[in-house]
PDB file of C-alpha atoms in Angstrom:
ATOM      1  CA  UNK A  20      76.066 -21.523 157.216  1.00 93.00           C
ATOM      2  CA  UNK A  21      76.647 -24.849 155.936  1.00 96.00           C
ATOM      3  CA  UNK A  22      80.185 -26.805 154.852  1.00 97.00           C
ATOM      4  CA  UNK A  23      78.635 -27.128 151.526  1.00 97.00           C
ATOM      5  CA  UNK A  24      78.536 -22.979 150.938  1.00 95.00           C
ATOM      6  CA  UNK A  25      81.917 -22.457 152.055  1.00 96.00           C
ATOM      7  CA  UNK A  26      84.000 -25.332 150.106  1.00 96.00           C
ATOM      8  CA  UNK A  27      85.675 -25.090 147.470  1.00 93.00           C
ATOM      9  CA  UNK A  28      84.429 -27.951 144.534  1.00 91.00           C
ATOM     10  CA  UNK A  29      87.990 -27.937 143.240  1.00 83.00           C
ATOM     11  CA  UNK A  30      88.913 -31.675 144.234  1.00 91.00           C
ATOM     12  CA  UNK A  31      92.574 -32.186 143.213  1.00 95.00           C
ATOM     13  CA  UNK A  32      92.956 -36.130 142.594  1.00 95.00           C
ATOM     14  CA  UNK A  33      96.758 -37.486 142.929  1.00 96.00           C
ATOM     15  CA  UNK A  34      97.807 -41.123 143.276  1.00 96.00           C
ATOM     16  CA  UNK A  35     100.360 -42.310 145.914  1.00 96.00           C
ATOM     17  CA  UNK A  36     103.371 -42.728 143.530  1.00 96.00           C
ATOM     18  CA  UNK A  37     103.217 -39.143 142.149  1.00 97.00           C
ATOM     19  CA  UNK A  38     105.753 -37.325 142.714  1.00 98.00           C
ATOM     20  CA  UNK A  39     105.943 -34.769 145.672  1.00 98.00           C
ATOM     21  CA  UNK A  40     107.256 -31.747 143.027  1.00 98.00           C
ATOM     22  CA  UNK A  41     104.450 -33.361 140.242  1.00 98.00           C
ATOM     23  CA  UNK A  42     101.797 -32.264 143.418  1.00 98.00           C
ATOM     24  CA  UNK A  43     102.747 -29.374 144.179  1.00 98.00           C
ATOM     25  CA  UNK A  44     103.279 -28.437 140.514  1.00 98.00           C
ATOM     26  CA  UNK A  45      99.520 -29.394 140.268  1.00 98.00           C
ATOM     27  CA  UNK A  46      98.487 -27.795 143.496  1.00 96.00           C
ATOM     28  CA  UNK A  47     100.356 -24.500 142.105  1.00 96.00           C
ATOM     29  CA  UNK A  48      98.594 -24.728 139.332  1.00 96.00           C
ATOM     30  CA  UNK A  49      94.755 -24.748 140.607  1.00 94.00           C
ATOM     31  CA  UNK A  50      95.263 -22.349 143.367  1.00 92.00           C
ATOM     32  CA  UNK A  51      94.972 -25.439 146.434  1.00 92.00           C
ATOM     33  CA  UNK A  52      96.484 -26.404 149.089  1.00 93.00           C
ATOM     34  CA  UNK A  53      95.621 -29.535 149.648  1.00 95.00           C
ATOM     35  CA  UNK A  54      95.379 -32.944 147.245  1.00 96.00           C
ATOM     36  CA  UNK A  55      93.040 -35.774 147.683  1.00 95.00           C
ATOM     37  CA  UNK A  56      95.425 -39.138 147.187  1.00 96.00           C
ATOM     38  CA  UNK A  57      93.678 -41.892 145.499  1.00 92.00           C
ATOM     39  CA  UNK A  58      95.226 -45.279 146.670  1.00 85.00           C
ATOM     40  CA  UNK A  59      92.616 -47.928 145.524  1.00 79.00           C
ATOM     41  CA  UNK A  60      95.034 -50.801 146.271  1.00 78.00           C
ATOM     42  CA  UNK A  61      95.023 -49.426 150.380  1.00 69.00           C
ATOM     43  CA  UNK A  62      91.567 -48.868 149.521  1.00 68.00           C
ATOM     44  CA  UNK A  63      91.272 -45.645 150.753  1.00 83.00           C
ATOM     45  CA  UNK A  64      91.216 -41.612 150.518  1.00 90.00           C
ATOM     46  CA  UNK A  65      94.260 -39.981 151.918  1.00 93.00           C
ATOM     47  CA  UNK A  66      94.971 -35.962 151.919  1.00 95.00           C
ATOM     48  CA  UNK A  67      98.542 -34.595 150.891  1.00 97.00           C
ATOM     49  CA  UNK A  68      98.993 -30.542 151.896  1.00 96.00           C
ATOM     50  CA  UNK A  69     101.287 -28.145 151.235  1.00 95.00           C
ATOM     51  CA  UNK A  70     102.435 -28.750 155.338  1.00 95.00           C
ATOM     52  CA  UNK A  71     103.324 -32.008 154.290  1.00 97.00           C
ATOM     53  CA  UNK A  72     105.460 -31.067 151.215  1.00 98.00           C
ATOM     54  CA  UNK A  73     107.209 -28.323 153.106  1.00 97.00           C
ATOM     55  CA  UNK A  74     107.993 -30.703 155.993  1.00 97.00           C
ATOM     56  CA  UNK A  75     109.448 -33.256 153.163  1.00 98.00           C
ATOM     57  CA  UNK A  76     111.950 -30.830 151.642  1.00 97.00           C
ATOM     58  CA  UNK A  77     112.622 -29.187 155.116  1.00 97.00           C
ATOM     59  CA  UNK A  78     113.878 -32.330 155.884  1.00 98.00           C
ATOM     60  CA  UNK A  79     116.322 -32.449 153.212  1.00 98.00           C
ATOM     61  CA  UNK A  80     113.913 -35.351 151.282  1.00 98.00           C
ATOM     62  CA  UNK A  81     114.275 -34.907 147.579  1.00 98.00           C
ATOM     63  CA  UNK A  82     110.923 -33.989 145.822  1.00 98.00           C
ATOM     64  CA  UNK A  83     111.651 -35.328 142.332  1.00 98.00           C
ATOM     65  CA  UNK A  84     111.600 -39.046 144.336  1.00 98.00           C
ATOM     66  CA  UNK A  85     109.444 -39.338 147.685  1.00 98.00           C
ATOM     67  CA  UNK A  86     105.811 -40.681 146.479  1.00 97.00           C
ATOM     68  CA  UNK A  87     102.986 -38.371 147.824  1.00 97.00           C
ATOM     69  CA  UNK A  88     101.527 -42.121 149.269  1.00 94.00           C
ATOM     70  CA  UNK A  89     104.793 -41.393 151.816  1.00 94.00           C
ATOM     71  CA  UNK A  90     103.490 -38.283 153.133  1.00 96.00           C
ATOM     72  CA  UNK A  91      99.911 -39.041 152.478  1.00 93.00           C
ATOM     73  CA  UNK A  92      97.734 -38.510 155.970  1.00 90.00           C
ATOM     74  CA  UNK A  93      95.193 -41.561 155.531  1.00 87.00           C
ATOM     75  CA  UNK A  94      93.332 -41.595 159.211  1.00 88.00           C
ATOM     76  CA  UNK A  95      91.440 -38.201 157.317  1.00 90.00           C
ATOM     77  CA  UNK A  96      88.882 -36.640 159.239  1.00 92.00           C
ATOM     78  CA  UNK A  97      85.732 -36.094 156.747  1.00 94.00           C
ATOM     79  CA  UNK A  98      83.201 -34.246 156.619  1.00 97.00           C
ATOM     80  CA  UNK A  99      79.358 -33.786 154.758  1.00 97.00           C
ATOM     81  CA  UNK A 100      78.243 -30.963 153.298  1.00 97.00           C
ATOM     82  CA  UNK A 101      75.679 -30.588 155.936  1.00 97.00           C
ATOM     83  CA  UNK A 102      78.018 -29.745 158.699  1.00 98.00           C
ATOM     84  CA  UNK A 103      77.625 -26.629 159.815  1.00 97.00           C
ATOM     85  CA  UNK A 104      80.660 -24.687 159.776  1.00 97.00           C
ATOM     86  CA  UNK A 105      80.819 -24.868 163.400  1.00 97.00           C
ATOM     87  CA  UNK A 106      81.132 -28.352 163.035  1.00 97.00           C
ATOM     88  CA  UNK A 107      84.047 -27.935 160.865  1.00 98.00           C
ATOM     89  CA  UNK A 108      85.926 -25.584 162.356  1.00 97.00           C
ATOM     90  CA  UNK A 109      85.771 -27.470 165.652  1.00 97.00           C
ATOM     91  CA  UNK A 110      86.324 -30.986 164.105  1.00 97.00           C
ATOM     92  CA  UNK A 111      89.671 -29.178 162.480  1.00 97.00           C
ATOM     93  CA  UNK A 112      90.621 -27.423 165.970  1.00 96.00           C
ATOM     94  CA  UNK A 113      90.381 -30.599 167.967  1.00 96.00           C
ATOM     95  CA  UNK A 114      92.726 -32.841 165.167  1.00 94.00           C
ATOM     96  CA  UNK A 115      95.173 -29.958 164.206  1.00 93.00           C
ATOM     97  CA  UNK A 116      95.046 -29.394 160.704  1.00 93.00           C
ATOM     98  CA  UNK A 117      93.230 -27.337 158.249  1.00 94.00           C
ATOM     99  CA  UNK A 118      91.385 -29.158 155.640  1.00 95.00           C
ATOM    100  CA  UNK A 119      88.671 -31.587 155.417  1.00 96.00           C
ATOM    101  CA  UNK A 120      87.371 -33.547 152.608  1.00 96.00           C
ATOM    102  CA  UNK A 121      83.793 -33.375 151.997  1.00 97.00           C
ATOM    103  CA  UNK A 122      82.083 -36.793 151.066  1.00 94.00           C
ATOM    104  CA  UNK A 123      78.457 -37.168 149.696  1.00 93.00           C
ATOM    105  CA  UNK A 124      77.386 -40.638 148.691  1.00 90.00           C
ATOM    106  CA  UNK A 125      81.265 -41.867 149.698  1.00 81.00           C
ATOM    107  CA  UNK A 126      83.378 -39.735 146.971  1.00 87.00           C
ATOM    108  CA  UNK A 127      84.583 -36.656 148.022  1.00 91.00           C
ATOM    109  CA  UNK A 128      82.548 -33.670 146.245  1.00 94.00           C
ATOM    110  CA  UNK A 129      84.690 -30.715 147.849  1.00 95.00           C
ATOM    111  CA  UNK A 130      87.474 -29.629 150.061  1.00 96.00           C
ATOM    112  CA  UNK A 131      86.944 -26.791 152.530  1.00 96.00           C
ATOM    113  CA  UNK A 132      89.615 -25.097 154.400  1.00 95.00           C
ATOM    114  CA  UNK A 133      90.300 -23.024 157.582  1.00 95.00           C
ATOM    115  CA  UNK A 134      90.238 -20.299 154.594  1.00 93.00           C
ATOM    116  CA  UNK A 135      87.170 -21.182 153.664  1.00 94.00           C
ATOM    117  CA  UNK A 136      85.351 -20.727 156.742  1.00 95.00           C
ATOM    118  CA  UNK A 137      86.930 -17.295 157.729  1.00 94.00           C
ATOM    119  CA  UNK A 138      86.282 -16.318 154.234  1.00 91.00           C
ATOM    120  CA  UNK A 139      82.601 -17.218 155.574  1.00 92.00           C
ATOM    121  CA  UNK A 140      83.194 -15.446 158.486  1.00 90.00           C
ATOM    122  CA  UNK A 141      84.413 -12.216 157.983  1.00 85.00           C
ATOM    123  CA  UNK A 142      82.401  -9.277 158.078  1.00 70.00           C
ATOM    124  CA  UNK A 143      82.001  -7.969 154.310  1.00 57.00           C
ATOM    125  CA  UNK A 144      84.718  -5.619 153.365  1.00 56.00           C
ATOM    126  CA  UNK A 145      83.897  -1.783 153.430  1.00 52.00           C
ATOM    127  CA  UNK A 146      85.670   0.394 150.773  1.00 52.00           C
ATOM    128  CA  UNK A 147      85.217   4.107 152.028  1.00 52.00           C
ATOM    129  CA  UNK A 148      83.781   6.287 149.174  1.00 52.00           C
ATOM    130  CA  UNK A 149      86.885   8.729 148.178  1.00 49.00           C
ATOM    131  CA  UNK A 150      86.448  12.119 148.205  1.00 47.00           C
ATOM    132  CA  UNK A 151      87.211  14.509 145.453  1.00 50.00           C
ATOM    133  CA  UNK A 152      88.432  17.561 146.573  1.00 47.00           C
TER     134      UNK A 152
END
């Protein structure tokens, strides 16, 4: 199976002075956990998660003023929707984290998570037939 069946083609877009709360209202809002940040002036693609907010506010930071660009992981790992999820999973193992950005053509098309690929993974659930007695 390839990267490009198991990720999701919800691409959150955020820009490094949003807010940390104003992401994770967003990422709350379309069921993600992770934002692409847009910084055209570093000229780059950067990837804010939920780790990173949680390690912001753990550390007493205030949400309502650190910019996601402060939190922003910018030496990303990518991957293409060819990858197999193999690929993937390994490429996420070996750097630590759980999300990649998918690029086709250089914009990213999809995001696909350690969720993703076990979603993938897993056998098919079996309901057992119930019984009436």
């Amino acid at each position: 199976m390839l990267v490009r069946d198991a990720m999701s083609t919800v691409v959150l877009t955020i820009g490094p002075a949003h807010t940390l709360r104003q992401a994770a209202r967003l990422m709350a809002a379309r069921r993600v956990g992770a934002a692409v940040v847009l910084d055209s002036d570093a000229g780059g693609l950067g990837i804010l998660t939920e780790r990173d907010i949680l390690n912001s506010v753990g550390a007493g930071q205030n949400p309502d003023l650190e910019p996601a660009g402060t939190h922003t992981t910018t030496d990303v790992v990518f991957a293409a929707p060819s990858w197999t999820l193999e690929e993937a999973a390994e490429a996420m193992t070996h750097g630590g984290f759980r999300h990649l950005i998918v690029l086709d053509d250089g914009g990213p098309v999809g995001i696909v998570s350690v969720r993703d690929i076990i979603r993938c993974w897993a056998p098919a659930r079996r309901h057992p037939a119930t019984l009436a007695g």
